[in-house]
XYZ file of C-alpha atoms in Angstrom:
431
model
C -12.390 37.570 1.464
C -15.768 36.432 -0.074
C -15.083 33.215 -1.984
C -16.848 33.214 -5.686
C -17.001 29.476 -6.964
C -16.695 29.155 -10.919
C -19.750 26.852 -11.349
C -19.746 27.764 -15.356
C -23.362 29.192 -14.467
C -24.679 32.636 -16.562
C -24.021 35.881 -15.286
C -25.880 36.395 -12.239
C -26.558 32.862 -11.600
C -23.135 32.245 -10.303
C -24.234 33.058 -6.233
C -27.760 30.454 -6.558
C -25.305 27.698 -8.394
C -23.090 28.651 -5.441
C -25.053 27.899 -2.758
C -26.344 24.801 -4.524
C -22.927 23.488 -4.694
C -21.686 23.907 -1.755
C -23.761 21.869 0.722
C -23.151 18.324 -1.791
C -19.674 18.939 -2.361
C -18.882 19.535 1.314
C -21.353 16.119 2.386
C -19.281 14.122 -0.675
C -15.591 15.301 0.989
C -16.993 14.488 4.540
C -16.750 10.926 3.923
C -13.541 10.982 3.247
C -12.856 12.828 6.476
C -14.893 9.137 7.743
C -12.412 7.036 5.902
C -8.929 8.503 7.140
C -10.242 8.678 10.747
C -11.261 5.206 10.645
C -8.015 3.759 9.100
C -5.959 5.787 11.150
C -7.496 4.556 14.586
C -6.670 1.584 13.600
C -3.360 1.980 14.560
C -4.066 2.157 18.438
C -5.424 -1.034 17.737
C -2.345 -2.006 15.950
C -0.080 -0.994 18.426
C -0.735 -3.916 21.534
C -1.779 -6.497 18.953
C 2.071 -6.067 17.312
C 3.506 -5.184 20.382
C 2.376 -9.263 21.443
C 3.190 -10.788 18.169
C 6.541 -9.234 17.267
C 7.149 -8.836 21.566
C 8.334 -5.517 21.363
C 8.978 -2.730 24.288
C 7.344 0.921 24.186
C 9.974 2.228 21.934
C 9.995 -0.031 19.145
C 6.092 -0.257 18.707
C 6.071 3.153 18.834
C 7.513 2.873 15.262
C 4.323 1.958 14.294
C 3.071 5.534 14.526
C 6.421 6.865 13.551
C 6.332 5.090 10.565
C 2.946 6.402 9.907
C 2.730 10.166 10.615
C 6.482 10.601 9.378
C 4.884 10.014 5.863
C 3.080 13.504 6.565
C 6.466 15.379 6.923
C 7.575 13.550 3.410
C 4.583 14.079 1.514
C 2.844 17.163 2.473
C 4.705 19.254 0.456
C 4.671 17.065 -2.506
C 0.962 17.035 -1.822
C 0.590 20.092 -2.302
C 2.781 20.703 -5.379
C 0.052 18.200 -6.686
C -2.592 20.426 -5.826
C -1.321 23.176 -7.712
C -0.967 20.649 -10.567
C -4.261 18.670 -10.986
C -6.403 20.597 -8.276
C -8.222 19.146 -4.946
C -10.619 16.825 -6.419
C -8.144 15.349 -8.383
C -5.841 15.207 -5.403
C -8.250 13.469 -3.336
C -8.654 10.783 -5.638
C -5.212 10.106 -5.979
C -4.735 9.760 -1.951
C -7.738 7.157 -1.674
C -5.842 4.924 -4.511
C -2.962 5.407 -2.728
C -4.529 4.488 0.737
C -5.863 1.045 -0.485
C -2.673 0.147 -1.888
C -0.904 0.586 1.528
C -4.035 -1.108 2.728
C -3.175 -4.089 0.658
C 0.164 -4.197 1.636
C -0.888 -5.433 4.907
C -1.488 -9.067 3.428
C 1.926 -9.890 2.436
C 3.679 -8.210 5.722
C 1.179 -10.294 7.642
C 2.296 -13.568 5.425
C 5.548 -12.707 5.694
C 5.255 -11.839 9.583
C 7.748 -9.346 8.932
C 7.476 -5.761 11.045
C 9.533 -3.711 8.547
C 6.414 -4.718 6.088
C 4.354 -3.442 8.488
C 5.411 -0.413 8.561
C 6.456 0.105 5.289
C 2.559 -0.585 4.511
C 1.620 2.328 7.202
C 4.032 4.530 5.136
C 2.006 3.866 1.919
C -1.805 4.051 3.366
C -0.237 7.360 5.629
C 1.167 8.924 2.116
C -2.448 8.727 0.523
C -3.928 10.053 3.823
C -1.584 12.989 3.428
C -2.804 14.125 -0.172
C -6.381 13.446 1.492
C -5.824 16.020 4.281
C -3.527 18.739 2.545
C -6.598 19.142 0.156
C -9.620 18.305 1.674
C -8.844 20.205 4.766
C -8.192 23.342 3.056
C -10.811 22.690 1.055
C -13.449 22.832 3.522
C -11.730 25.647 5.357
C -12.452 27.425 2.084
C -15.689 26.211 0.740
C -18.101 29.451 1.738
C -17.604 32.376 4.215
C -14.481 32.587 5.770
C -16.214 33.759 9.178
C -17.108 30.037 9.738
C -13.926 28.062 8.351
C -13.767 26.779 11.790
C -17.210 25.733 12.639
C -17.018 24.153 8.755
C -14.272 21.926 9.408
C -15.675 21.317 12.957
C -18.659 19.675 11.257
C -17.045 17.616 8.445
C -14.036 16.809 11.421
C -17.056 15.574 13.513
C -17.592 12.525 11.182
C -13.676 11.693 10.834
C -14.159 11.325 14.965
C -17.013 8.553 13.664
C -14.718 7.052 11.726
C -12.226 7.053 15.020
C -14.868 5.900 17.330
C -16.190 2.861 15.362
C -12.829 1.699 13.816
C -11.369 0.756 18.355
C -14.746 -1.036 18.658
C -14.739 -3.118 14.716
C -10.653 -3.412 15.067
C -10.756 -4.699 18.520
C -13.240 -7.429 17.986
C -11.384 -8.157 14.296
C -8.162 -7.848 15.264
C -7.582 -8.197 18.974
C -10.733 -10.665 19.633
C -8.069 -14.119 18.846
C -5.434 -12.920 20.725
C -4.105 -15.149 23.772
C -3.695 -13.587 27.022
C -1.453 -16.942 28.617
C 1.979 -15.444 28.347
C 3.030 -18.577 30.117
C 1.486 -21.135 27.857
C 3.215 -19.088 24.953
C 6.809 -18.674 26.658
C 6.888 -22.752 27.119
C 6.005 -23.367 23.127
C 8.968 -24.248 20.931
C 10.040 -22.359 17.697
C 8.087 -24.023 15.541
C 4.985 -23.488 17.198
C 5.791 -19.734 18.127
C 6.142 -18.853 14.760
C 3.276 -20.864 13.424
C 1.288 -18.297 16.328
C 2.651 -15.710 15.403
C 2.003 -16.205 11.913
C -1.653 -16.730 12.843
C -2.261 -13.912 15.159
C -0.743 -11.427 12.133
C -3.034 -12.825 10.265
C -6.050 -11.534 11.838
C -5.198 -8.050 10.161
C -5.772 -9.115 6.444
C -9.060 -9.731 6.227
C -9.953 -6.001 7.576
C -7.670 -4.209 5.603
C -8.714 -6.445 2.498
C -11.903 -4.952 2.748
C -10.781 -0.821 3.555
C -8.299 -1.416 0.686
C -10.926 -2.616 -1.903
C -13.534 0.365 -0.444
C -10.977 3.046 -0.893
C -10.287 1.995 -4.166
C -14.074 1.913 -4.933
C -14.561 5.365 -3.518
C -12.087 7.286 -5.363
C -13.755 5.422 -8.465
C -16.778 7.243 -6.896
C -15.316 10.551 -6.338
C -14.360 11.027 -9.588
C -17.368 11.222 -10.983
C -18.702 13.939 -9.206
C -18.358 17.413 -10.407
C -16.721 19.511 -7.318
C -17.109 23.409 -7.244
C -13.974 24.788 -8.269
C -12.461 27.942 -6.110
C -9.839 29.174 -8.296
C -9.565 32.192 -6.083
C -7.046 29.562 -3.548
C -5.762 27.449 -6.444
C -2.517 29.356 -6.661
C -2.184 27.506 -10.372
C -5.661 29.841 -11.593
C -3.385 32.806 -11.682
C 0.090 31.834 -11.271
C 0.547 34.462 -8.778
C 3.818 34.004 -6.198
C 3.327 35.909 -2.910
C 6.235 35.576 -1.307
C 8.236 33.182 0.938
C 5.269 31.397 3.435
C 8.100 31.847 6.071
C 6.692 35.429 6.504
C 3.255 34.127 7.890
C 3.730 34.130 11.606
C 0.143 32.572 12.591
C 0.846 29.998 9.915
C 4.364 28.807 11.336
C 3.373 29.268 14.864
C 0.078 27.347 14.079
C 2.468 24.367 12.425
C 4.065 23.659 15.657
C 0.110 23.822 17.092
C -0.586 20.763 14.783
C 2.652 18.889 15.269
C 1.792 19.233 19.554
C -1.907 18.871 19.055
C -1.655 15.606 16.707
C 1.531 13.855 18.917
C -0.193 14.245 22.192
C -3.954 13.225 20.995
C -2.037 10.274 18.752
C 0.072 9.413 22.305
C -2.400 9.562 24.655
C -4.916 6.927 22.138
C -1.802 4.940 21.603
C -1.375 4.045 25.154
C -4.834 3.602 26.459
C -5.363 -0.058 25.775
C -1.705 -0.882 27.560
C -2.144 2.337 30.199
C -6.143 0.280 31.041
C -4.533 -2.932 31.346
C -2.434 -1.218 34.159
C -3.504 -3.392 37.518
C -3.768 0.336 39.415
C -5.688 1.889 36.608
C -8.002 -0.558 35.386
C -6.735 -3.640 34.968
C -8.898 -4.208 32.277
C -7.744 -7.422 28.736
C -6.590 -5.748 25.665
C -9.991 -6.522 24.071
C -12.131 -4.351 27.067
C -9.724 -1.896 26.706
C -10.499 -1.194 23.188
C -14.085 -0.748 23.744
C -13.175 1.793 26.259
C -10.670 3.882 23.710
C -13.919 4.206 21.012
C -15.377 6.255 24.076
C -11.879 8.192 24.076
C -12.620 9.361 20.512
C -16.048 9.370 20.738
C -15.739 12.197 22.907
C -13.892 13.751 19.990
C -17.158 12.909 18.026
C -19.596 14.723 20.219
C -17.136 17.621 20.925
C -16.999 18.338 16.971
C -20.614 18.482 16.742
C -20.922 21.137 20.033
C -17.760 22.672 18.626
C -19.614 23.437 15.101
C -22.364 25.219 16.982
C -20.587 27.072 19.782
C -17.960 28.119 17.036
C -21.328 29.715 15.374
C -21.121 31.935 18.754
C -17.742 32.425 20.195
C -14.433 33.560 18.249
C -12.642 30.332 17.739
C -9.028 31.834 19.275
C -11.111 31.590 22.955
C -12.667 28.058 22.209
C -9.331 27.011 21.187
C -7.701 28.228 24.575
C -10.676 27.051 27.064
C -10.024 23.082 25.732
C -6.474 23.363 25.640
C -6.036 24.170 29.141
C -9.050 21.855 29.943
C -7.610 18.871 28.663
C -4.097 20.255 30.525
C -6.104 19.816 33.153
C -7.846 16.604 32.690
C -4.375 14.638 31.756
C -2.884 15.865 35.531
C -5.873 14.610 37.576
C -5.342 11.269 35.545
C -1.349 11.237 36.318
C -2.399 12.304 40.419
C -5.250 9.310 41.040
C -5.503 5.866 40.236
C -8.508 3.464 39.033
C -11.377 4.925 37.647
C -11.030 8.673 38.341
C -7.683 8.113 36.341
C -8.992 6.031 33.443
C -12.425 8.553 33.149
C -10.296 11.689 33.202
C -8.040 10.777 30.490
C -10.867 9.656 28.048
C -12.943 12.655 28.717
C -9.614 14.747 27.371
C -10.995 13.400 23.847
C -13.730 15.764 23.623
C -11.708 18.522 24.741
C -9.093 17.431 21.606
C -12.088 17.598 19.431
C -11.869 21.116 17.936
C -8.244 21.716 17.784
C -6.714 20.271 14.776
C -9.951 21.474 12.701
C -9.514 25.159 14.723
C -5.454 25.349 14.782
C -5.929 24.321 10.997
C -8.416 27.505 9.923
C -6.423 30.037 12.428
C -3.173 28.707 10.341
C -4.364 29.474 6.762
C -5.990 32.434 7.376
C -5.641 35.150 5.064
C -3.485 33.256 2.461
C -5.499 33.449 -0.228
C -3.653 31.562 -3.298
C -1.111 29.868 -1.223
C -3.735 28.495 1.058
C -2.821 24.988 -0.817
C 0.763 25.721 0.262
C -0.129 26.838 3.996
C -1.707 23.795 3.943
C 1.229 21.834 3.281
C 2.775 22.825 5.527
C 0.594 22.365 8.573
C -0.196 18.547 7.142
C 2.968 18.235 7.390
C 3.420 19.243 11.073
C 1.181 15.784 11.924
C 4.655 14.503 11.960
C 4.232 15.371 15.528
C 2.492 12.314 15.525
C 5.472 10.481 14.865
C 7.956 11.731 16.959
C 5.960 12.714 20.260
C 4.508 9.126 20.968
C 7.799 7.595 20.147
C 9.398 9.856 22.954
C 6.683 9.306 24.757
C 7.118 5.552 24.970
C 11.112 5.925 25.777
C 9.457 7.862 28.871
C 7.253 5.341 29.689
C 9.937 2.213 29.555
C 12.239 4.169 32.207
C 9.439 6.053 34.650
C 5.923 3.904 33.700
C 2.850 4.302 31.369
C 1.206 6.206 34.303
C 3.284 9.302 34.420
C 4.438 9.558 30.866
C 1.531 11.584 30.287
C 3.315 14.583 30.902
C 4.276 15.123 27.832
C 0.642 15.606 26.693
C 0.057 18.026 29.001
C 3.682 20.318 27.669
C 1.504 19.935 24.381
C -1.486 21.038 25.092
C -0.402 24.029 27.366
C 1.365 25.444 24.027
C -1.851 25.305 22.328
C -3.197 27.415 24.661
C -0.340 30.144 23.957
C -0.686 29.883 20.078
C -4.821 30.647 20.732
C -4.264 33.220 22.989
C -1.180 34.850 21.252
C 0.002 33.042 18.406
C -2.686 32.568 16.118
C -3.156 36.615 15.678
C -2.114 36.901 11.690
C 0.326 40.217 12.085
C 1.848 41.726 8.980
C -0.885 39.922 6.691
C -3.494 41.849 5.046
């Protein structure tokens, strides 16, 4: 399906305005790929820093991320609803307002040193992140030739994996860089002082999110004022047209559980790097080190976007898709097997192997939807709730048989990507 954008240009104008259009209004949504990759990182940062101030086990600070990509399942449907309502740009601005409220949020949980606050605040900032991806994914998937959807979202993915390989680096020095490694000196303080710690060790997180909340807020401001094409051609409100129940789309439900795997074992594996480095047989490496070392995990995922773009130029995207899936299979055993540096090496290097499925999964998932693209994208935002659960189950794993070999989960993940590439992803029935 060739995509015709109504630019409100004369007749036979319409293909120059076109191509015009497209490359500013794909660079304008790219940054906002930057901002939910950055503020989502975060959260691996998040993790060991609440972990020490609330001293929680695996489990519970896995509720961090549960809190977080849960708000995907919850509002990717709504999200889309929107979509049909307002359109994407619209949509888009909504999510960044919403983001910087959640982002505020983090001052008074921080205050108030309470955890539920915390992650009540993740729900927020995750809920604007959701509007954010159900319409800016699909609408890069869809901005020009369908033949290179993939290598499209590759590109503008490549700078949300900036956003996830600065934010380890800025939140670890911000965040982490105050935090006391003397668990002695803090088990023989009294209540009063605990708390008062406590207190100031949450407090380290307001001043960064201060400042994402109040650039959100100043981006959507932004946003707004540019003039996006509009594709009415996937806006199922431009013609009111009902297809059908989406449960007939067997690429598109097969490719949901792709995202929910995908997203859980890449948010699992980041999750536990900076705990899984501090390991004295892997690298026994401070919290703070360790976070330099997981920017190089999703700087991989940086550098594998940009390659991806290109070789997806070249090669279908189904046999990209399988080749990384069964290479980061791969990569995640040898790091289970050894120990030391062959172990911590191995499981960064599975970043840049992650790099191209989410954007790749995505494309092969919408495919051939035409107007209920916005609702096939709904539905596979909404499948990042894999993010959620996985690393949650993931960390019960790890408090009973160790960090080390709780990795295996990953690799059940990624070897089902591999099917849905190889099998799964073929659209059947759809014209």
């Amino acid at each position: 399906m060739t995509v015709t954008v109504n630019t409100g240009a004369p007749p036979g104008t319409n293909e120059t305005a076109a191509s015009k259009a497209y490359p500013l209004a794909l660079a304008i949504v790219t940054v906002l790929f930057f901002f939910w990759g950055f503020v989502t990182v975060l959260n691996d940062i998040l993790v060991p820093h609440l972990k020490s101030v609330f001293d929680l086990n695996y489990t519970k600070v896995m509720l961090i991320q549960f809190a977080f990509f849960s708000a995907y399942f919850v509002f990717s449907i709504p999200s889309a609803k929107v979509i049909d309502a307002i359109g994407y740009k619209k949509t888009m601005v909504v999510g960044l307002v919403t983001m910087g409220l959640g982002a505020f949020l983090f001052i008074p949980a921080a205050s108030a040193l309470s955890y539920p606050m915390f992650l009540a605040a993740l729900m927020v900032l995750a809920g604007g992140i959701t509007a954010l991806q159900v319409a800016a994914n699909a609408y890069v998937a869809v901005l020009g030739p369908p033949e290179t959807a993939s290598s499209r979202l590759n590109l503008a993915q490549a700078f949300n994996s900036l956003g996830t390989a600065i934010g380890p680096y800025l939140g670890g020095m911000l965040i982490l860089g105050m935090v006391i490694e003397n668990k002695g000196a803090i088990s023989r303080m009294s209540s009063e002082a605990l708390h008062a710690f406590r207190v100031q060790q949450a407090a380290t997180v307001k001043l960064p999110y201060l400042v994402i909340g109040f650039a959100l807020v100043a981006f959507a401001g932004l946003i707004s004022l540019f003039k996006l094409p509009a594709i009415p051609e996937v806006e199922r409100h431009a013609d009111g047209r009902h297809e059908g129940s989406m449960w007939k789309y067997r690429h598109l439900l097969l490719g949901c559980v792709g995202i929910f795997v995908y997203v859980g074992a890449e948010v699992s594996i980041g999750s536990f790097l900076i705990n899984y480095f501090k390991e004295p047989e892997i690298g026994n490496l401070p919290e703070l080190v360790g976070a330099r070392y997981v920017a190089y995990y999703w700087l991989g995922a940086m550098v594998g976007r940009f390659v991806g773009s290109a070789v997806l130029q070249k090669i279908s995207t189904r046999t990209v898709l399988g080749i990384a899936a069964f290479c980061a299979t791969a990569l995640v055993l040898v790091s289970m097997l050894t120990t030391g540096h062959v172990a911590m090496w191995s499981i960064i290097i599975v970043g840049f192997f992650n790099s191209i499925m989410f954007p790749s999964i995505f494309t092969l998932g919408i495919a051939k939807l035409g107007p209920r693209t916005g609702d096939g994208s709904g539905l596979l935002i909404m499948a990042i709730v894999g993010g959620a659960i996985i690393p949650v189950a993931q960390g019960a794993i790890a408090d009973r048989i160790g960090v080390h070999h709780a990795f295996l989960l990953p690799v059940i993940c990624y070897l089902y990507i591999a099917y849905y590439a190889f099998s799964g992803a073929e659209p059947v029935g759809v014209r």
